[in-house]
Short mmCIF file of C-alpha atoms in Angstrom, two decimals:
data_model
loop_
_atom_site.label_atom_id
_atom_site.label_comp_id
_atom_site.label_asym_id
_atom_site.label_seq_id
_atom_site.Cartn_x
_atom_site.Cartn_y
_atom_site.Cartn_z
CA MET A 1 119.79 77.75 19.59
CA SER A 2 120.11 76.46 23.02
CA TRP A 3 121.95 73.27 21.98
CA LYS A 4 124.36 74.77 19.58
CA ARG A 5 128.08 75.09 20.62
CA ALA A 6 127.26 72.82 23.64
CA LEU A 7 131.11 71.77 23.66
CA ASN A 8 132.41 75.46 23.78
CA GLY A 9 134.10 74.74 27.25
CA ARG A 10 136.25 72.00 25.73
CA ARG A 11 137.66 74.19 23.09
CA VAL A 12 140.48 74.88 25.47
CA ARG A 13 141.77 71.49 24.12
CA CYS A 14 142.68 73.36 20.98
CA ALA A 15 145.92 74.11 22.51
CA ALA A 16 147.07 70.83 21.70
CA GLY A 17 145.65 71.16 18.14
CA LEU A 18 147.76 74.41 17.73
CA PHE A 19 150.85 72.60 18.91
CA VAL A 20 150.05 70.12 16.26
CA ALA A 21 149.74 72.83 13.78
CA MET A 22 153.33 74.20 14.48
CA LEU A 23 154.80 70.67 13.98
CA CYS A 24 153.08 70.47 10.62
CA ALA A 25 154.13 73.96 9.68
CA SER A 26 157.70 72.69 10.36
CA GLY A 27 157.18 69.68 7.71
CA LEU A 28 156.05 67.32 10.55
CA SER A 29 152.75 65.60 10.87
CA LEU A 30 150.83 63.22 13.16
CA GLN A 31 151.92 59.60 12.61
CA GLY A 32 149.87 56.46 12.34
CA MET A 33 148.50 56.77 8.96
CA GLY A 34 147.98 53.89 8.43
CA ALA A 35 125.74 48.05 -1.80
CA ASP A 36 122.95 47.86 -4.42
CA ALA A 37 121.25 51.10 -4.98
CA ASP A 38 119.13 52.76 -7.71
CA VAL A 39 121.11 54.36 -10.52
CA PRO A 40 120.25 57.97 -10.83
CA ARG A 41 118.98 59.24 -14.06
CA THR A 42 121.47 61.03 -16.29
CA SER A 43 121.37 62.61 -19.61
CA SER A 44 121.81 59.87 -22.36
CA SER A 45 124.67 61.68 -23.99
CA PRO A 46 126.97 63.39 -21.49
CA SER A 47 128.67 66.35 -23.01
CA VAL A 48 132.49 67.10 -22.73
CA LEU A 49 132.42 70.61 -21.15
CA MET A 50 136.09 71.17 -21.16
CA ALA A 51 139.43 69.70 -21.35
CA SER A 52 142.30 71.30 -19.45
CA SER A 53 143.90 74.01 -21.34
CA THR A 54 147.31 74.02 -22.97
CA SER A 55 148.51 77.00 -21.16
CA GLY A 56 151.17 76.64 -18.22
CA GLY A 57 150.17 74.95 -14.99
CA ILE A 58 149.33 76.52 -11.76
CA VAL A 59 152.05 77.35 -9.34
CA THR A 60 150.93 76.83 -5.52
CA SER A 61 152.82 77.49 -2.55
CA GLU A 62 152.64 74.01 -1.34
CA SER A 63 153.79 72.05 -4.35
CA SER A 64 155.31 74.39 -6.93
CA SER A 65 157.63 71.82 -8.28
CA SER A 66 154.88 69.53 -9.85
CA MET A 67 153.47 72.57 -11.62
CA GLU A 68 156.54 73.93 -13.33
CA SER A 69 157.09 71.43 -16.13
CA PRO A 70 154.53 71.39 -19.01
CA VAL A 71 152.38 68.26 -18.99
CA THR A 72 152.57 65.80 -21.90
CA GLU A 73 148.89 64.57 -21.76
CA ARG A 74 145.56 66.10 -20.91
CA GLY A 75 142.63 64.70 -19.08
CA THR A 76 139.03 65.53 -19.72
CA VAL A 77 136.22 67.05 -17.65
CA THR A 78 132.65 66.00 -18.86
CA GLY A 79 129.30 67.45 -17.50
CA ILE A 80 126.81 64.83 -16.47
CA GLU A 81 123.16 65.89 -16.35
CA PHE A 82 121.16 64.55 -13.32
CA ASP A 83 117.48 64.64 -13.20
CA GLY A 84 115.93 66.08 -9.89
CA ASP A 85 114.33 63.41 -7.60
CA ALA A 86 111.33 64.59 -5.93
CA ASP A 87 111.65 61.73 -3.26
CA LEU A 88 115.02 63.18 -2.55
CA GLY A 89 114.16 66.75 -2.64
CA THR A 90 116.93 67.24 -5.45
CA SER A 91 116.57 69.38 -8.81
CA ASP A 92 118.11 69.00 -11.95
CA SER A 93 121.87 69.58 -11.67
CA THR A 94 125.30 69.02 -13.30
CA THR A 95 127.77 66.70 -11.86
CA TYR A 96 131.27 67.12 -13.28
CA VAL A 97 133.66 64.17 -13.86
CA TYR A 98 137.43 64.63 -14.48
CA THR A 99 139.09 61.49 -16.08
CA PRO A 100 142.82 61.30 -16.38
CA PRO A 101 145.25 61.66 -19.18
CA GLY A 102 145.14 58.33 -21.16
CA TYR A 103 141.82 57.17 -19.55
CA ASN A 104 140.36 54.26 -21.42
CA PRO A 105 137.11 52.75 -19.89
CA GLU A 106 137.97 49.54 -21.76
CA SER A 107 141.40 48.82 -20.04
CA ALA A 108 141.86 46.82 -16.92
CA GLU A 109 143.12 49.89 -15.01
CA ARG A 110 141.03 51.01 -12.08
CA TYR A 111 141.08 54.36 -10.41
CA SER A 112 140.71 56.01 -6.92
CA VAL A 113 137.89 58.67 -6.91
CA VAL A 114 137.95 62.07 -5.08
CA TYR A 115 134.59 63.50 -4.36
CA LEU A 116 134.64 67.36 -4.24
CA LEU A 117 132.11 69.02 -2.26
CA HIS A 118 131.51 72.79 -2.81
CA GLY A 119 130.49 75.69 -0.33
CA THR A 120 127.49 77.90 0.01
CA PRO A 121 126.63 79.78 -1.79
CA GLY A 122 127.96 77.72 -4.58
CA ALA A 123 127.75 74.92 -7.06
CA SER A 124 129.21 71.92 -8.59
CA ALA A 125 131.24 74.02 -11.05
CA ASP A 126 133.24 76.03 -8.32
CA TRP A 127 135.82 73.32 -8.10
CA LEU A 128 136.62 73.47 -11.70
CA SER A 129 136.93 77.35 -11.63
CA GLY A 130 138.17 77.85 -8.00
CA THR A 131 141.20 75.67 -8.31
CA SER A 132 141.93 75.27 -12.05
CA LEU A 133 140.93 71.69 -11.37
CA ALA A 134 141.86 69.93 -14.71
CA ASN A 135 145.19 71.64 -15.15
CA ARG A 136 146.04 70.80 -11.58
CA LEU A 137 145.38 67.23 -11.62
CA ASP A 138 147.04 66.85 -15.03
CA SER A 139 150.17 68.58 -13.78
CA LEU A 140 150.16 66.42 -10.36
CA ILE A 141 149.68 63.26 -12.47
CA ASP A 142 152.27 64.06 -14.79
CA ALA A 143 154.89 64.85 -12.33
CA GLY A 144 154.17 61.67 -10.38
CA GLU A 145 152.90 63.38 -7.34
CA ILE A 146 149.57 61.53 -7.42
CA PRO A 147 148.57 58.45 -9.33
CA PRO A 148 145.89 58.72 -11.90
CA ILE A 149 142.55 59.53 -10.46
CA ILE A 150 139.05 60.09 -11.26
CA ALA A 151 137.36 63.33 -9.58
CA VAL A 152 133.71 64.04 -9.27
CA SER A 153 132.01 67.08 -8.39
CA PRO A 154 128.33 66.88 -7.51
CA GLU A 155 125.78 69.54 -6.71
CA ILE A 156 125.00 69.48 -3.04
CA SER A 157 122.60 72.51 -2.88
CA THR A 158 119.07 72.92 -4.02
CA PRO A 159 117.36 75.84 -5.14
CA GLU A 160 115.34 75.93 -1.98
CA VAL A 161 118.16 74.92 0.39
CA SER A 162 121.60 76.37 -0.18
CA ASP A 163 123.09 75.18 3.02
CA THR A 164 122.28 71.53 3.07
CA ARG A 165 125.42 70.40 4.96
CA CYS A 166 124.93 67.18 3.09
CA LEU A 167 122.40 66.18 5.64
CA ASP A 168 119.28 63.97 5.26
CA SER A 169 116.50 66.38 6.50
CA THR A 170 114.01 65.15 8.87
CA THR A 171 111.80 68.20 8.63
CA GLY A 172 110.71 67.85 4.75
CA GLY A 173 114.04 69.19 3.44
CA PRO A 174 116.40 67.51 0.82
CA LEU A 175 118.07 64.18 1.44
CA ILE A 176 121.56 64.79 0.31
CA ASP A 177 123.32 62.30 2.35
CA THR A 178 121.04 59.80 0.48
CA TYR A 179 121.66 61.32 -2.68
CA LEU A 180 125.27 61.13 -2.55
CA THR A 181 125.66 57.74 -1.02
CA LYS A 182 122.78 55.87 -2.72
CA ASP A 183 122.74 57.66 -6.18
CA VAL A 184 125.90 59.47 -7.10
CA ILE A 185 128.44 56.95 -5.80
CA PRO A 186 126.87 53.92 -7.02
CA TRP A 187 126.38 55.49 -10.42
CA VAL A 188 130.02 56.49 -10.48
CA ASP A 189 131.11 52.72 -9.60
CA GLU A 190 128.73 51.47 -12.36
CA THR A 191 129.85 53.97 -14.87
CA TYR A 192 133.73 54.31 -14.43
CA PRO A 193 136.47 51.64 -13.65
CA THR A 194 136.83 52.29 -10.11
CA TYR A 195 138.05 50.27 -7.10
CA ALA A 196 134.64 50.61 -5.51
CA ASP A 197 135.69 50.30 -1.99
CA ALA A 198 136.22 52.60 0.94
CA ASP A 199 140.14 52.74 0.63
CA HIS A 200 139.82 54.28 -2.64
CA ARG A 201 137.18 56.77 -2.13
CA ILE A 202 138.42 60.35 -0.82
CA LEU A 203 136.23 63.23 0.23
CA MET A 204 137.39 66.91 -0.32
CA GLY A 205 135.30 69.81 0.65
CA PHE A 206 135.46 73.67 1.22
CA SER A 207 133.48 75.52 3.77
CA MET A 208 130.04 73.83 3.80
CA GLY A 209 131.69 71.02 1.66
CA ALA A 210 134.32 70.63 4.39
CA PHE A 211 131.57 69.92 6.91
CA CYS A 212 130.17 67.64 4.41
CA ALA A 213 133.63 65.88 3.93
CA THR A 214 134.05 65.30 7.68
CA ASN A 215 130.58 64.36 8.72
CA LEU A 216 130.33 61.82 5.70
CA LEU A 217 133.85 60.31 6.59
CA PHE A 218 132.57 59.51 10.23
CA GLN A 219 128.91 58.68 9.41
CA HIS A 220 129.84 56.34 6.47
CA GLN A 221 133.09 54.73 7.60
CA ASP A 222 132.25 51.70 5.43
CA MET A 223 132.12 53.85 2.38
CA PHE A 224 135.12 56.21 2.87
CA SER A 225 138.70 56.10 4.44
CA SER A 226 139.91 59.64 4.12
CA ALA A 227 138.79 63.16 3.90
CA ALA A 228 140.41 66.59 3.32
CA ALA A 229 138.49 69.56 5.01
CA MET A 230 139.35 73.06 4.06
CA ALA A 231 137.82 75.71 6.58
CA ASP A 232 135.84 73.13 8.60
CA TYR A 233 132.95 73.45 10.91
CA GLY A 234 132.15 71.27 13.76
CA GLU A 235 128.26 71.66 13.83
CA PRO A 236 125.56 72.18 11.09
CA GLY A 237 124.96 75.60 12.35
CA PRO A 238 121.73 77.69 12.41
CA ASP A 239 121.13 77.62 8.57
CA ALA A 240 121.17 73.89 8.52
CA ALA A 241 119.67 73.32 12.06
CA VAL A 242 116.15 73.81 10.52
CA LEU A 243 116.73 70.68 8.45
CA LEU A 244 116.64 68.55 11.69
CA ALA A 245 113.88 67.81 13.85
CA ASP A 246 115.40 67.92 17.34
CA GLU A 247 118.61 68.36 19.50
CA ASP A 248 119.25 64.70 19.42
CA GLU A 249 119.42 64.71 15.80
CA TYR A 250 121.46 67.84 15.77
CA VAL A 251 123.88 66.36 18.06
CA ARG A 252 124.15 63.16 16.11
CA GLN A 253 125.09 65.19 12.92
CA SER A 254 127.85 67.45 14.84
CA PRO A 255 131.38 66.04 14.50
CA ALA A 256 132.40 68.46 17.42
CA MET A 257 130.02 66.52 19.51
CA TYR A 258 129.94 62.75 18.52
CA LEU A 259 133.69 62.57 18.29
CA ALA A 260 133.95 63.71 21.85
CA ASP A 261 131.67 60.87 22.83
CA PRO A 262 133.71 57.70 23.72
CA ASP A 263 130.75 55.41 22.61
CA PHE A 264 130.92 56.79 19.10
CA GLU A 265 132.90 54.17 17.19
CA VAL A 266 135.97 55.45 14.98
CA ARG A 267 137.53 52.50 12.95
CA GLN A 268 141.21 52.03 12.42
CA GLY A 269 142.83 53.41 9.26
CA LEU A 270 140.97 56.72 8.75
CA ARG A 271 142.98 59.56 7.51
CA PHE A 272 142.12 63.35 7.70
CA TYR A 273 143.70 66.41 6.24
CA LEU A 274 142.68 69.77 7.57
CA THR A 275 143.50 73.33 6.84
CA VAL A 276 141.92 76.85 7.49
CA GLY A 277 142.86 80.41 6.79
CA GLY A 278 143.93 82.04 9.99
CA GLN A 279 142.41 85.37 8.87
CA SER A 280 139.05 83.97 8.44
CA LEU A 281 136.32 85.70 10.31
CA ASP A 282 133.83 82.83 10.67
CA GLU A 283 133.83 79.99 13.21
CA ASP A 284 136.00 77.73 10.89
CA VAL A 285 139.05 79.38 12.29
CA ASP A 286 138.37 77.79 15.66
CA ASP A 287 136.51 74.84 14.48
CA THR A 288 139.04 73.38 12.29
CA PRO A 289 141.94 73.03 14.85
CA PHE A 290 139.36 71.67 17.23
CA LEU A 291 138.32 68.91 14.84
CA ALA A 292 141.68 68.03 14.25
CA ASP A 293 142.56 67.65 17.85
CA LEU A 294 139.35 65.52 18.54
CA ALA A 295 139.98 63.33 15.44
CA SER A 296 143.74 62.67 16.51
CA GLU A 297 142.44 61.71 19.97
CA ARG A 298 140.14 58.91 18.41
CA GLY A 299 143.08 57.40 16.43
CA VAL A 300 142.64 59.19 13.27
CA ALA A 301 145.67 59.83 11.33
CA VAL A 302 145.48 63.63 11.15
CA VAL A 303 147.65 66.10 9.22
CA TYR A 304 146.56 69.71 10.08
CA GLU A 305 148.29 72.63 8.29
CA PRO A 306 146.84 76.03 8.97
CA ASP A 307 147.41 79.03 6.62
CA GLU A 308 147.73 81.93 8.92
CA GLU A 309 147.99 84.53 6.18
CA ALA A 310 144.86 83.04 4.18
CA ASP A 311 141.32 84.01 4.69
CA HIS A 312 138.09 82.09 3.76
CA SER A 313 138.63 81.84 0.05
CA TRP A 314 139.15 79.47 -2.97
CA GLN A 315 142.77 80.97 -2.98
CA MET A 316 143.24 79.32 0.31
CA VAL A 317 142.00 75.81 -1.23
CA SER A 318 144.03 76.05 -4.36
CA ASP A 319 147.07 76.76 -2.08
CA HIS A 320 146.54 73.35 -0.14
CA MET A 321 144.60 71.17 -2.46
CA ASP A 322 148.13 69.59 -4.07
CA ARG A 323 149.16 68.74 -0.44
CA ALA A 324 145.99 67.34 0.53
CA LEU A 325 145.89 65.02 -2.55
CA GLU A 326 149.55 64.03 -1.95
CA VAL A 327 148.99 63.16 1.79
CA LEU A 328 145.60 61.24 1.11
CA LEU A 329 146.95 59.38 -1.88
CA ALA A 330 150.53 58.69 -0.67
CA ASP A 331 149.94 54.77 0.04
CA GLU A 332 148.74 54.60 -3.70
CA ASN A 333 151.83 56.32 -5.39
#
């Protein structure tokens, strides 16, 4: 594709990003952290698929202390069946919702929401199995490392298009951006006691989902304030490029391109956590530090913590998920 990787020449700037990486590896980080819609159709009686098990917690390299003590209460994961929408190009799917220990929908307590976005090939259940999600969140909450939160893992692929990059296709493909921002998020805010504002919505993604988290953060700055991108990509790439009609649309959906454009507005107060496995054989190993550098230049509060020994895997995500949550939820704890 002639217009892919248009900014390769600018990647020399990654040297600055790598300097940031070394600072972060030493325990330092960049400073400065500072709508009506149709409700999607869901099954009338959502089923509780699993509660976190009573076995010991997960120990990770980033925050093992929070996992060593047995938790006293357990959260719940519920599977919600969403009907497909022909207008959006989506199919029937399951969205998983974690609610924290002691959750009571009738209480006055409000919660921040973390939206978990999977990779490709992949499915919404991957965050549950790939990170032992319920046990992990239970342990972090019990240890006081993060406040009680709600976590939502929606399906962002379709049977026809696995690599959607959470885009709204202009060539007849699925409209996943619209599905997430106009269906899933309004439904969550109407169904659960959330704060329902940008400051309390966090995006977290792996691989394709990392691109989704990054692009959604900057394309919808009125809806989100922070994102964690694990193994990120700066452009939609060749598989998803077919979802966009022309070069201009591709550029508008490429963080590596629009963040380099001084006319692209980036509001104050955005926070961005990134990590990548140094042993990855894909473009994420270069794109992730490049995006960290670009975002920092635009005034975003960036924490970039590469894992030189890791590859492109859920193990890498598990090893950094605790840290990402602690960084992005620090102001609430």
